[in-house]
Amino acid sequence: MTERDHATIARLLDQAFALLPVEQSLVDVAQPLLRWIGDGWACGDLTVADEHLVTQELRGRMLRMLTDTHGGVNGVAVLMCGPGERHDLGLLMFGILLRADGWEIAFLGPDTPWSDAVSLASRLSARLVAISVAMEEHADALRAAFAEVELPADFRIVVGGAAACPVLAGDLGVHYADHDLPKAVRELNRLAS
Ligand code: B12
């Protein structure tokens, strides 16, 4: 990737986030871009440095969207990746859509100990905790972490991400959230109402 490619991607991202509705900018721009980076990296067309550079460009813009000050009428949602899990971009997108839908978001990001997240969610009187797992080994780590903490009754818990499935959700005793983010937001609002 050349300096010009990088500048073009940054400019297109600025335009997309400024001009498109939130959902469209995530589904039609951010997700395909991440898929392109992932494929390019996997087949050797992009270096790890290219992948990190574009990922950080996107991440910075999405974090700004998440900290936008509106929202909060639906209550607090705590968003975290399970123990060991560092892939948090899908969760970040989910947080932006929830925020746009009226939730206040406490975004904890990667690799969060489950017991700490539970006590934070209680302190914040959260209505929802959403956990992301992208890799199988981190799904197993989450199962182990859940085995050590009694499941709190004060908030709903959902699990989503590439390594999440209804079986994992059943093992944990929580709800499964779909990979399709707009659909996940709709289901979650139904669950929380
Ligand atoms: C960017 C990236 C990284 C970045 C992550 C940056 C970040 N802050 O997220 C960094 C460099 C840190 C990284 C590290 C690693 N990575 Co990586 N990474 C990727 C890459 C290229 C893109 C991931 C991504 O963001 N995808 C886009 C998002 C939007 O998709 P998504 O995560 O699936 O999320 C979607 C849904 O699942 C949903 N979703 C996600 N979470 C949640 C939660 C809820 C509640 C809901 C409702 C929905 C939802 O939202 C999205 C909507 O479509 C993928 C390749 C790929 N093709 O995906 C590899 C990939 C995921 N990584 C992989 C690997 C192996 C690693 C490392 C082990 C590499 C290494 N040797 O160090 C480490 C592990 C780190 C760790 N401990 O977690 C493998 C995983 C293989 C596997 N299934 O086990 C992949 C698939 C690459 C590959 N082909 O081998 N990685």
mmCIF file of C-alpha atoms and ligand atoms in Angstrom:
data_model
loop_
_atom_site.group_PDB
_atom_site.id
_atom_site.type_symbol
_atom_site.label_atom_id
_atom_site.label_comp_id
_atom_site.label_asym_id
_atom_site.label_seq_id
_atom_site.Cartn_x
_atom_site.Cartn_y
_atom_site.Cartn_z
ATOM 1 C CA MET A 1 0.000 0.000 0.000
ATOM 2 C CA THR A 2 1.404 3.421 -0.960
ATOM 3 C CA GLU A 3 1.119 6.705 0.938
ATOM 4 C CA ARG A 4 -1.408 7.775 -1.709
ATOM 5 C CA ASP A 5 -3.614 4.681 -1.122
ATOM 6 C CA HIS A 6 -3.563 5.420 2.584
ATOM 7 C CA ALA A 7 -4.509 9.098 2.093
ATOM 8 C CA THR A 8 -7.320 8.069 -0.277
ATOM 9 C CA ILE A 9 -8.741 5.587 2.241
ATOM 10 C CA ALA A 10 -8.599 8.230 5.008
ATOM 11 C CA ARG A 11 -10.375 10.800 2.801
ATOM 12 C CA LEU A 12 -13.073 8.337 1.701
ATOM 13 C CA LEU A 13 -13.693 7.344 5.315
ATOM 14 C CA ASP A 14 -14.110 11.015 6.304
ATOM 15 C CA GLN A 15 -16.597 11.550 3.484
ATOM 16 C CA ALA A 16 -18.546 8.373 4.232
ATOM 17 C CA PHE A 17 -18.883 9.106 7.967
ATOM 18 C CA ALA A 18 -19.827 12.747 7.295
ATOM 19 C CA LEU A 19 -22.390 12.085 4.554
ATOM 20 C CA LEU A 20 -23.999 8.694 5.137
ATOM 21 C CA PRO A 21 -26.482 7.669 7.831
ATOM 22 C CA VAL A 22 -24.716 5.863 10.705
ATOM 23 C CA GLU A 23 -26.007 2.373 9.843
ATOM 24 C CA GLN A 24 -25.095 2.726 6.172
ATOM 25 C CA SER A 25 -21.587 4.020 6.914
ATOM 26 C CA LEU A 26 -20.934 0.950 9.090
ATOM 27 C CA VAL A 27 -22.621 -1.743 7.001
ATOM 28 C CA ASP A 28 -21.697 -0.459 3.530
ATOM 29 C CA VAL A 29 -18.280 1.097 4.215
ATOM 30 C CA ALA A 30 -16.600 -0.027 7.458
ATOM 31 C CA GLN A 31 -17.484 -3.741 7.227
ATOM 32 C CA PRO A 32 -16.420 -4.190 3.565
ATOM 33 C CA LEU A 33 -13.218 -2.244 4.256
ATOM 34 C CA LEU A 34 -12.352 -4.544 7.168
ATOM 35 C CA ARG A 35 -13.148 -7.591 5.046
ATOM 36 C CA TRP A 36 -10.860 -6.234 2.303
ATOM 37 C CA ILE A 37 -8.061 -5.619 4.815
ATOM 38 C CA GLY A 38 -8.537 -9.112 6.282
ATOM 39 C CA ASP A 39 -8.445 -10.806 2.878
ATOM 40 C CA GLY A 40 -5.479 -8.681 1.715
ATOM 41 C CA TRP A 41 -3.573 -9.515 4.873
ATOM 42 C CA ALA A 42 -4.433 -13.242 4.678
ATOM 43 C CA CYS A 43 -3.231 -13.582 1.063
ATOM 44 C CA GLY A 44 -0.105 -11.462 1.590
ATOM 45 C CA ASP A 45 -1.130 -8.406 -0.510
ATOM 46 C CA LEU A 46 -1.090 -6.218 2.606
ATOM 47 C CA THR A 47 1.554 -6.228 5.316
ATOM 48 C CA VAL A 48 0.709 -6.331 9.025
ATOM 49 C CA ALA A 49 1.721 -2.635 9.150
ATOM 50 C CA ASP A 50 -0.763 -1.798 6.324
ATOM 51 C CA GLU A 51 -3.482 -3.698 8.170
ATOM 52 C CA HIS A 52 -2.730 -1.904 11.472
ATOM 53 C CA LEU A 53 -2.638 1.516 9.772
ATOM 54 C CA VAL A 54 -6.026 1.225 8.075
ATOM 55 C CA THR A 55 -7.583 -0.479 11.097
ATOM 56 C CA GLN A 56 -6.465 2.401 13.343
ATOM 57 C CA GLU A 57 -7.821 5.006 10.887
ATOM 58 C CA LEU A 58 -11.183 3.329 11.072
ATOM 59 C CA ARG A 59 -11.035 2.683 14.797
ATOM 60 C CA GLY A 60 -10.299 6.358 15.594
ATOM 61 C CA ARG A 61 -13.299 7.553 13.587
ATOM 62 C CA MET A 62 -15.592 4.927 15.121
ATOM 63 C CA LEU A 63 -14.481 5.764 18.679
ATOM 64 C CA ARG A 64 -15.367 9.408 18.009
ATOM 65 C CA MET A 65 -18.840 8.294 16.901
ATOM 66 C CA LEU A 66 -19.230 6.258 20.074
ATOM 67 C CA THR A 67 -18.403 9.210 22.326
ATOM 68 C CA ASP A 68 -20.902 11.482 20.589
ATOM 69 C CA THR A 69 -22.938 12.956 23.442
ATOM 70 C CA HIS A 70 -26.518 12.078 22.530
ATOM 71 C CA GLY A 71 -28.242 8.904 23.682
ATOM 72 C CA GLY A 72 -29.046 7.341 27.018
ATOM 73 C CA VAL A 73 -32.854 7.074 27.121
ATOM 74 C CA ASN A 74 -32.772 3.267 26.930
ATOM 75 C CA GLY A 75 -30.319 2.905 29.820
ATOM 76 C CA VAL A 76 -26.692 1.776 30.076
ATOM 77 C CA ALA A 77 -25.178 -1.014 27.999
ATOM 78 C CA VAL A 78 -21.722 -2.343 28.943
ATOM 79 C CA LEU A 79 -19.777 -3.679 25.938
ATOM 80 C CA MET A 80 -16.717 -5.893 26.375
ATOM 81 C CA CYS A 81 -14.606 -8.555 24.717
ATOM 82 C CA GLY A 82 -14.207 -11.794 26.622
ATOM 83 C CA PRO A 83 -10.951 -12.757 28.384
ATOM 84 C CA GLY A 84 -8.025 -12.874 25.916
ATOM 85 C CA GLU A 85 -10.082 -11.473 23.038
ATOM 86 C CA ARG A 86 -8.551 -8.468 21.267
ATOM 87 C CA HIS A 87 -10.798 -8.239 18.179
ATOM 88 C CA ASP A 88 -13.122 -5.425 19.252
ATOM 89 C CA LEU A 89 -14.046 -3.667 15.986
ATOM 90 C CA GLY A 90 -17.320 -5.568 15.452
ATOM 91 C CA LEU A 91 -18.288 -4.756 19.045
ATOM 92 C CA LEU A 92 -17.402 -1.100 18.445
ATOM 93 C CA MET A 93 -19.760 -1.022 15.455
ATOM 94 C CA PHE A 94 -22.484 -2.639 17.522
ATOM 95 C CA GLY A 95 -21.934 0.039 20.214
ATOM 96 C CA ILE A 96 -22.312 2.857 17.686
ATOM 97 C CA LEU A 97 -25.629 1.436 16.452
ATOM 98 C CA LEU A 98 -26.890 0.955 20.017
ATOM 99 C CA ARG A 99 -25.869 4.496 20.867
ATOM 100 C CA ALA A 100 -27.687 5.838 17.811
ATOM 101 C CA ASP A 101 -30.700 3.888 19.040
ATOM 102 C CA GLY A 102 -30.735 5.630 22.438
ATOM 103 C CA TRP A 103 -28.445 3.544 24.661
ATOM 104 C CA GLU A 104 -25.670 4.961 26.822
ATOM 105 C CA ILE A 105 -22.564 2.905 26.125
ATOM 106 C CA ALA A 106 -19.777 1.920 28.514
ATOM 107 C CA PHE A 107 -17.250 0.512 26.044
ATOM 108 C CA LEU A 108 -14.608 -1.618 27.793
ATOM 109 C CA GLY A 109 -13.010 -2.918 24.580
ATOM 110 C CA PRO A 110 -10.587 -5.868 24.446
ATOM 111 C CA ASP A 111 -9.692 -8.613 26.939
ATOM 112 C CA THR A 112 -11.907 -7.818 29.934
ATOM 113 C CA PRO A 113 -12.057 -10.009 33.064
ATOM 114 C CA TRP A 114 -15.679 -11.151 33.458
ATOM 115 C CA SER A 115 -15.860 -10.612 37.239
ATOM 116 C CA ASP A 116 -14.650 -6.985 36.880
ATOM 117 C CA ALA A 117 -17.199 -6.333 34.118
ATOM 118 C CA VAL A 118 -19.996 -7.707 36.303
ATOM 119 C CA SER A 119 -19.149 -5.391 39.218
ATOM 120 C CA LEU A 120 -18.822 -2.385 36.889
ATOM 121 C CA ALA A 121 -22.192 -3.167 35.275
ATOM 122 C CA SER A 122 -23.805 -3.342 38.732
ATOM 123 C CA ARG A 123 -22.235 -0.011 39.762
ATOM 124 C CA LEU A 124 -23.541 1.621 36.563
ATOM 125 C CA SER A 125 -27.023 0.029 37.005
ATOM 126 C CA ALA A 126 -26.582 -1.323 33.471
ATOM 127 C CA ARG A 127 -29.564 -2.939 31.734
ATOM 128 C CA LEU A 128 -27.421 -4.879 29.314
ATOM 129 C CA VAL A 129 -23.963 -6.458 29.002
ATOM 130 C CA ALA A 130 -22.834 -7.459 25.489
ATOM 131 C CA ILE A 131 -19.796 -9.718 25.117
ATOM 132 C CA SER A 132 -17.849 -10.273 21.902
ATOM 133 C CA VAL A 133 -15.816 -13.402 21.082
ATOM 134 C CA ALA A 134 -14.054 -13.798 17.732
ATOM 135 C CA MET A 135 -11.899 -16.885 18.355
ATOM 136 C CA GLU A 136 -12.856 -20.353 19.619
ATOM 137 C CA GLU A 137 -10.136 -20.412 22.278
ATOM 138 C CA HIS A 138 -11.593 -17.198 23.722
ATOM 139 C CA ALA A 139 -15.060 -18.757 23.767
ATOM 140 C CA ASP A 140 -13.560 -21.506 25.962
ATOM 141 C CA ALA A 141 -11.919 -18.870 28.196
ATOM 142 C CA LEU A 142 -15.324 -17.205 28.556
ATOM 143 C CA ARG A 143 -16.937 -20.516 29.564
ATOM 144 C CA ALA A 144 -14.241 -20.909 32.247
ATOM 145 C CA ALA A 145 -14.726 -17.323 33.493
ATOM 146 C CA PHE A 146 -18.512 -17.784 33.703
ATOM 147 C CA ALA A 147 -18.051 -20.949 35.753
ATOM 148 C CA GLU A 148 -16.382 -18.866 38.481
ATOM 149 C CA VAL A 149 -18.976 -16.082 38.839
ATOM 150 C CA GLU A 150 -22.645 -16.518 39.726
ATOM 151 C CA LEU A 151 -24.796 -15.167 36.894
ATOM 152 C CA PRO A 152 -26.171 -11.778 38.011
ATOM 153 C CA ALA A 153 -29.924 -11.193 37.674
ATOM 154 C CA ASP A 154 -29.785 -7.366 37.438
ATOM 155 C CA PHE A 155 -29.085 -7.130 33.685
ATOM 156 C CA ARG A 156 -29.541 -9.023 30.422
ATOM 157 C CA ILE A 157 -26.428 -10.588 28.916
ATOM 158 C CA VAL A 158 -25.843 -11.267 25.223
ATOM 159 C CA VAL A 159 -22.902 -12.868 23.426
ATOM 160 C CA GLY A 160 -22.008 -12.155 19.791
ATOM 161 C CA GLY A 161 -19.053 -12.193 17.388
ATOM 162 C CA ALA A 162 -17.485 -14.647 14.945
ATOM 163 C CA ALA A 163 -16.988 -17.413 17.576
ATOM 164 C CA ALA A 164 -20.403 -16.925 19.197
ATOM 165 C CA CYS A 165 -23.309 -19.252 18.414
ATOM 166 C CA PRO A 166 -26.549 -20.350 20.070
ATOM 167 C CA VAL A 167 -24.738 -23.340 21.636
ATOM 168 C CA LEU A 168 -22.187 -21.085 23.359
ATOM 169 C CA ALA A 169 -24.981 -18.769 24.534
ATOM 170 C CA GLY A 170 -26.857 -21.824 25.892
ATOM 171 C CA ASP A 171 -23.734 -23.069 27.718
ATOM 172 C CA LEU A 172 -23.298 -19.657 29.330
ATOM 173 C CA GLY A 173 -27.008 -19.240 30.111
ATOM 174 C CA VAL A 174 -27.186 -15.955 28.149
ATOM 175 C CA HIS A 175 -28.789 -14.726 24.910
ATOM 176 C CA TYR A 176 -27.236 -15.075 21.466
ATOM 177 C CA ALA A 177 -26.865 -11.881 19.376
ATOM 178 C CA ASP A 178 -26.887 -12.144 15.600
ATOM 179 C CA HIS A 179 -23.843 -11.241 13.419
ATOM 180 C CA ASP A 180 -26.119 -8.921 11.431
ATOM 181 C CA LEU A 181 -25.757 -5.792 13.552
ATOM 182 C CA PRO A 182 -28.990 -3.916 12.698
ATOM 183 C CA LYS A 183 -30.876 -7.185 13.338
ATOM 184 C CA ALA A 184 -29.006 -7.666 16.643
ATOM 185 C CA VAL A 185 -29.987 -4.140 17.765
ATOM 186 C CA ARG A 186 -33.663 -4.811 16.969
ATOM 187 C CA GLU A 187 -33.636 -8.157 18.832
ATOM 188 C CA LEU A 188 -31.889 -6.620 21.784
ATOM 189 C CA ASN A 189 -34.401 -3.819 22.109
ATOM 190 C CA ARG A 190 -37.145 -6.459 22.113
ATOM 191 C CA LEU A 191 -35.278 -8.378 24.809
ATOM 192 C CA ALA A 192 -34.734 -5.312 26.992
ATOM 193 C CA SER A 193 -38.295 -3.953 26.715
HETATM 194 C C1 B12 B 1 -8.048 -6.680 12.486
HETATM 195 C C2 B12 B 1 -7.644 -8.086 12.923
HETATM 196 C C3 B12 B 1 -6.819 -8.192 14.044
HETATM 197 C C4 B12 B 1 -6.436 -6.991 14.893
HETATM 198 C C5 B12 B 1 -7.645 -6.657 15.802
HETATM 199 C C6 B12 B 1 -7.801 -5.155 15.996
HETATM 200 C C7 B12 B 1 -9.039 -4.868 16.786
HETATM 201 N N1 B12 B 1 -8.898 -3.918 17.693
HETATM 202 O O1 B12 B 1 -10.107 -5.462 16.628
HETATM 203 C C8 B12 B 1 -5.211 -7.538 15.693
HETATM 204 C C9 B12 B 1 -3.931 -7.171 14.976
HETATM 205 C C10 B12 B 1 -5.112 -7.108 17.159
HETATM 206 C C11 B12 B 1 -5.426 -9.058 15.570
HETATM 207 C C12 B12 B 1 -4.790 -9.967 16.366
HETATM 208 C C13 B12 B 1 -4.907 -11.347 16.211
HETATM 209 N N2 B12 B 1 -5.577 -11.990 15.240
HETATM 210 CO CO1 B12 B 1 -6.791 -11.104 14.012
HETATM 211 N N3 B12 B 1 -7.754 -10.454 12.576
HETATM 212 C C14 B12 B 1 -8.087 -9.246 12.229
HETATM 213 C C15 B12 B 1 -8.898 -9.278 10.910
HETATM 214 C C16 B12 B 1 -7.970 -8.869 9.784
HETATM 215 C C17 B12 B 1 -10.153 -8.420 10.898
HETATM 216 C C18 B12 B 1 -11.066 -8.650 12.109
HETATM 217 C C19 B12 B 1 -12.193 -7.681 12.034
HETATM 218 O O2 B12 B 1 -12.169 -6.609 12.633
HETATM 219 N N4 B12 B 1 -13.177 -8.031 11.224
HETATM 220 C C20 B12 B 1 -14.303 -7.140 10.933
HETATM 221 C C21 B12 B 1 -15.349 -7.255 12.023
HETATM 222 C C22 B12 B 1 -16.398 -6.203 11.742
HETATM 223 O O3 B12 B 1 -15.904 -8.549 11.904
HETATM 224 P P1 B12 B 1 -16.162 -9.473 13.167
HETATM 225 O O4 B12 B 1 -15.122 -9.265 14.211
HETATM 226 O O5 B12 B 1 -16.457 -10.855 12.706
HETATM 227 O O6 B12 B 1 -17.533 -8.852 13.734
HETATM 228 C C23 B12 B 1 -18.754 -8.997 12.998
HETATM 229 C C24 B12 B 1 -19.739 -9.866 13.739
HETATM 230 O O7 B12 B 1 -19.125 -10.994 14.282
HETATM 231 C C25 B12 B 1 -20.353 -8.906 14.707
HETATM 232 N N5 B12 B 1 -19.912 -8.892 16.091
HETATM 233 C C26 B12 B 1 -18.687 -8.934 16.597
HETATM 234 N N6 B12 B 1 -18.739 -8.851 17.927
HETATM 235 C C27 B12 B 1 -20.025 -8.751 18.286
HETATM 236 C C28 B12 B 1 -20.637 -8.644 19.527
HETATM 237 C C29 B12 B 1 -22.024 -8.533 19.594
HETATM 238 C C30 B12 B 1 -22.685 -8.416 20.933
HETATM 239 C C31 B12 B 1 -22.785 -8.516 18.391
HETATM 240 C C32 B12 B 1 -24.248 -8.365 18.435
HETATM 241 C C33 B12 B 1 -22.163 -8.660 17.165
HETATM 242 C C34 B12 B 1 -20.807 -8.753 17.117
HETATM 243 O O8 B12 B 1 -20.076 -7.598 14.262
HETATM 244 C C35 B12 B 1 -19.417 -7.635 13.019
HETATM 245 C C36 B12 B 1 -20.461 -7.406 11.990
HETATM 246 O O9 B12 B 1 -20.295 -8.095 10.833
HETATM 247 C C37 B12 B 1 -9.318 -10.792 10.863
HETATM 248 C C38 B12 B 1 -9.511 -11.349 9.458
HETATM 249 C C39 B12 B 1 -10.980 -11.445 9.070
HETATM 250 N N7 B12 B 1 -11.194 -11.828 7.851
HETATM 251 O O10 B12 B 1 -11.877 -11.198 9.851
HETATM 252 C C40 B12 B 1 -8.204 -11.474 11.650
HETATM 253 C C41 B12 B 1 -8.512 -12.744 12.436
HETATM 254 C C42 B12 B 1 -9.839 -12.618 13.169
HETATM 255 N N8 B12 B 1 -7.400 -12.795 13.393
HETATM 256 C C43 B12 B 1 -6.927 -13.982 13.578
HETATM 257 C C44 B12 B 1 -5.823 -14.297 14.405
HETATM 258 C C45 B12 B 1 -5.321 -15.732 14.348
HETATM 259 C C46 B12 B 1 -5.219 -13.319 15.218
HETATM 260 C C47 B12 B 1 -4.030 -13.491 16.165
HETATM 261 C C48 B12 B 1 -3.924 -14.821 16.920
HETATM 262 C C49 B12 B 1 -2.775 -13.231 15.307
HETATM 263 C C50 B12 B 1 -1.461 -13.406 16.032
HETATM 264 N N9 B12 B 1 -0.767 -14.449 15.654
HETATM 265 O O11 B12 B 1 -1.139 -12.626 16.899
HETATM 266 C C51 B12 B 1 -4.204 -12.294 17.115
HETATM 267 C C52 B12 B 1 -5.098 -12.674 18.314
HETATM 268 C C53 B12 B 1 -5.397 -11.486 19.177
HETATM 269 C C54 B12 B 1 -6.320 -11.829 20.315
HETATM 270 N N10 B12 B 1 -5.764 -12.245 21.445
HETATM 271 O O12 B12 B 1 -7.531 -11.726 20.170
HETATM 272 C C55 B12 B 1 -7.713 -15.031 12.793
HETATM 273 C C56 B12 B 1 -8.682 -15.804 13.702
HETATM 274 C C57 B12 B 1 -8.764 -17.266 13.291
HETATM 275 C C58 B12 B 1 -9.719 -17.986 14.208
HETATM 276 N N11 B12 B 1 -10.999 -17.999 13.875
HETATM 277 O O13 B12 B 1 -9.333 -18.519 15.214
HETATM 278 C C59 B12 B 1 -8.380 -14.146 11.666
HETATM 279 C C60 B12 B 1 -9.732 -14.675 11.144
HETATM 280 C C61 B12 B 1 -7.346 -14.023 10.527
HETATM 281 C C62 B12 B 1 -7.114 -15.341 9.806
HETATM 282 N N12 B12 B 1 -7.698 -15.528 8.626
HETATM 283 O O14 B12 B 1 -6.419 -16.210 10.276
HETATM 284 N N13 B12 B 1 -6.281 -9.331 14.556
#
